[in-house]
Amino acid sequence: MEIKIPTPEKMQKYPWGVTVVSLFACVVLLLYTVLKKSDCEDCERRYETERTKNDVLTTALLIKNGIILNQEIKAKEKDSTIKEKLNKSTDIVKDK
């Protein structure tokens, strides 16, 4: 099957036919691009999944930083109690 490509002479002979075919092709192309929404839905789905991943990651980092912060506070408390006990023991040793 051969595709017959119109020559410029035929295009000049039938200008309205060329115009109608060109407009029809443009309308079909525009409708195809406007109605093609599967990629948009796919993009939205991917965006939501990335957003939930980022939310989970942010939450995990906040929890981790909070745990690290709590560990530092607990370590300072332990250090202060150890210092108090050492001071008491050094006072007892000094008294004897």
Backbone as numpy.savetxt, mean C-alpha at the origin, in Angstrom:
# Nx Ny Nz CAx CAy CAz Cx Cy Cz
-7.49 -15.54 -45.92 -8.35 -14.36 -45.92 -7.46 -13.12 -45.92
-7.64 -12.29 -46.89 -6.87 -11.08 -47.01 -7.67 -9.89 -46.49
-6.96 -9.01 -45.80 -7.60 -7.78 -45.36 -7.35 -6.73 -46.43
-8.43 -6.19 -46.94 -8.30 -5.18 -47.99 -8.15 -3.80 -47.35
-7.01 -3.21 -47.55 -6.76 -1.88 -47.02 -7.16 -0.87 -48.09
-8.03 0.08 -47.73 -8.47 1.05 -48.74 -7.32 1.97 -49.16
-7.32 2.25 -50.40 -6.30 3.15 -50.94 -6.76 4.59 -50.76
-5.82 5.53 -50.82 -6.23 6.95 -50.69 -7.23 7.38 -51.74
-7.18 6.78 -52.91 -8.15 7.15 -53.94 -9.56 6.76 -53.54
-9.71 5.56 -52.94 -11.03 5.12 -52.49 -11.50 5.97 -51.31
-10.55 6.38 -50.46 -10.92 7.22 -49.32 -11.42 8.58 -49.82
-10.80 9.08 -50.87 -11.26 10.35 -51.44 -12.61 10.19 -52.14
-12.87 9.03 -52.67 -14.13 8.78 -53.37 -15.29 8.66 -52.38
-15.01 8.07 -51.17 -16.05 7.86 -50.15 -15.65 8.55 -48.83
-15.64 9.87 -48.75 -15.20 10.56 -47.52 -16.15 10.32 -46.34
-17.46 10.23 -46.62 -18.41 9.99 -45.51 -18.25 8.57 -44.96
-17.98 7.66 -45.78 -17.77 6.29 -45.31 -16.53 6.20 -44.42
-15.48 6.86 -44.80 -14.25 6.87 -44.00 -14.51 7.57 -42.67
-15.26 8.67 -42.73 -15.58 9.41 -41.50 -16.41 8.56 -40.56
-17.43 7.89 -41.09 -18.30 7.05 -40.25 -17.51 5.90 -39.63
-16.68 5.24 -40.42 -15.89 4.12 -39.90 -14.91 4.61 -38.84
-14.30 5.77 -39.07 -13.35 6.32 -38.10 -14.05 6.68 -36.80
-15.20 7.34 -36.90 -15.96 7.70 -35.69 -16.42 6.44 -34.95
-16.87 5.43 -35.68 -17.30 4.19 -35.06 -16.13 3.55 -34.30
-14.95 3.53 -34.90 -13.78 2.96 -34.24 -13.42 3.75 -32.98
-13.52 5.08 -33.06 -13.22 5.92 -31.88 -14.22 5.67 -30.76
-15.50 5.57 -31.11 -16.54 5.32 -30.09 -16.33 3.96 -29.43
-16.02 2.95 -30.22 -15.78 1.62 -29.67 -14.57 1.65 -28.74
-13.52 2.34 -29.15 -12.32 2.44 -28.31 -12.61 3.16 -27.00
-13.36 4.27 -27.08 -13.71 5.00 -25.86 -14.60 4.18 -24.93
-15.60 3.50 -25.49 -16.47 2.65 -24.67 -15.67 1.53 -24.01
-14.76 0.97 -24.74 -13.94 -0.10 -24.20 -13.11 0.40 -23.02
-12.50 1.58 -23.15 -11.68 2.11 -22.05 -12.53 2.55 -20.86
-13.73 3.10 -21.12 -14.58 3.56 -20.03 -15.20 2.39 -19.28
-15.67 1.41 -20.02 -16.37 0.29 -19.39 -15.44 -0.77 -18.83
-14.19 -0.68 -19.12 -13.24 -1.67 -18.61 -12.90 -1.32 -17.17
-13.63 -1.90 -16.20 -13.46 -1.57 -14.79 -12.84 -2.70 -13.99
-12.55 -3.80 -14.60 -11.99 -4.93 -13.85 -10.64 -4.56 -13.25
-9.84 -3.79 -13.96 -8.56 -3.36 -13.43 -8.74 -2.41 -12.25
-9.77 -1.55 -12.32 -10.01 -0.62 -11.23 -10.38 -1.38 -9.96
-11.24 -2.39 -10.10 -11.63 -3.18 -8.93 -10.42 -3.96 -8.40
-9.62 -4.45 -9.31 -8.42 -5.17 -8.91 -7.46 -4.24 -8.17
-7.31 -3.00 -8.69 -6.43 -2.03 -8.04 -6.95 -1.69 -6.65
-8.25 -1.50 -6.53 -8.83 -1.18 -5.23 -8.62 -2.33 -4.25
-8.79 -3.56 -4.72 -8.58 -4.71 -3.84 -7.13 -4.79 -3.38
-6.20 -4.58 -4.32 -4.78 -4.60 -3.95 -4.44 -3.47 -2.99
-5.04 -2.30 -3.21 -4.82 -1.16 -2.31 -5.30 -1.49 -0.90
-6.47 -2.07 -0.78 -7.01 -2.41 0.53 -6.14 -3.46 1.24
-5.66 -4.46 0.48 -4.81 -5.48 1.12 -3.50 -4.86 1.58
-2.90 -3.98 0.78 -1.66 -3.31 1.20 -1.92 -2.42 2.40
-3.07 -1.77 2.42 -3.40 -0.90 3.55 -3.56 -1.71 4.84
-4.23 -2.86 4.75 -4.38 -3.67 5.95 -3.03 -4.24 6.39
-2.16 -4.59 5.42 -0.82 -5.05 5.80 -0.07 -3.94 6.52
-0.18 -2.71 6.01 0.50 -1.59 6.65 -0.08 -1.32 8.03
-1.41 -1.45 8.18 -2.01 -1.25 9.49 -1.53 -2.30 10.47
-1.45 -3.55 10.04 -0.98 -4.62 10.90 0.48 -4.39 11.28
1.28 -3.98 10.30 2.69 -3.72 10.55 2.86 -2.56 11.53
2.09 -1.49 11.33 2.16 -0.35 12.23 1.76 -0.75 13.64
0.69 -1.51 13.75 0.24 -1.97 15.06 1.30 -2.83 15.73
1.90 -3.72 14.96 2.94 -4.58 15.52 4.14 -3.77 15.99
4.52 -2.78 15.21 5.64 -1.93 15.61 5.31 -1.13 16.86
4.08 -0.63 16.94 3.70 0.12 18.14 3.71 -0.78 19.37
3.21 -2.00 19.21 3.23 -2.93 20.33 4.66 -3.24 20.72
5.50 -3.48 19.71 6.90 -3.79 19.98 7.58 -2.63 20.70
7.36 -1.42 20.21 7.95 -0.25 20.86 7.39 -0.05 22.26
6.11 -0.35 22.43 5.53 -0.26 23.77 6.13 -1.28 24.71
6.36 -2.49 24.20 6.98 -3.54 25.02 8.40 -3.14 25.37
9.13 -2.62 24.40 10.49 -2.16 24.68 10.46 -1.06 25.71
9.51 -0.14 25.59 9.39 0.94 26.56 9.08 0.38 27.94
8.14 -0.57 28.03 7.81 -1.19 29.31 9.01 -1.93 29.89
9.79 -2.60 29.05 10.96 -3.30 29.54 11.98 -2.33 30.10
12.14 -1.17 29.47 13.07 -0.18 29.99 12.62 0.33 31.35
11.32 0.57 31.49 10.79 1.02 32.78 11.00 -0.05 33.84
10.72 -1.30 33.49 10.91 -2.39 34.45 12.39 -2.54 34.81
13.26 -2.37 33.82 14.70 -2.47 34.09 15.14 -1.36 35.02
14.63 -0.16 34.82 14.97 0.95 35.73 14.46 0.68 37.13
13.25 0.14 37.24 12.70 -0.20 38.55 13.57 -1.25 39.24
13.98 -2.28 38.48 14.84 -3.31 39.06 16.18 -2.72 39.48
16.73 -1.84 38.64 17.99 -1.20 38.99 17.84 -0.38 40.26
16.73 0.35 40.39 16.55 1.17 41.58 16.37 0.31 42.82
15.66 -0.80 42.72 15.51 -1.67 43.89 16.84 -2.34 44.23
17.60 -2.70 43.21 18.90 -3.30 43.48 19.81 -2.27 44.16
19.77 -1.02 43.67 20.59 0.02 44.29 20.17 0.25 45.74
18.85 0.27 45.98 18.36 0.45 47.35 18.85 -0.68 48.25
18.74 -1.90 47.76 19.18 -3.05 48.57 20.68 -3.00 48.80
21.43 -2.62 47.77 22.88 -2.51 47.92 23.23 -1.40 48.92
22.51 -0.30 48.84 22.76 0.79 49.79 22.45 0.34 51.21
21.36 -0.41 51.38 21.02 -0.92 52.71 22.09 -1.88 53.19
22.54 -2.76 52.30 23.54 -3.72 52.72 24.88 -3.04 53.01
25.21 -2.00 52.23 26.46 -1.29 52.54 26.32 -0.52 53.84
25.11 0.01 54.11 24.90 0.68 55.40 25.04 -0.32 56.55
24.52 -1.51 56.39 24.62 -2.53 57.45 26.08 -2.90 57.64
26.82 -3.05 56.54 28.23 -3.40 56.65 29.00 -2.27 57.30
28.70 -1.05 56.99 29.37 0.10 57.59 29.07 0.20 59.08
27.85 -0.12 59.47 27.45 -0.04 60.88 28.19 -1.07 61.72
28.54 -2.19 61.18 29.18 -3.24 61.95 30.58 -2.95 62.05
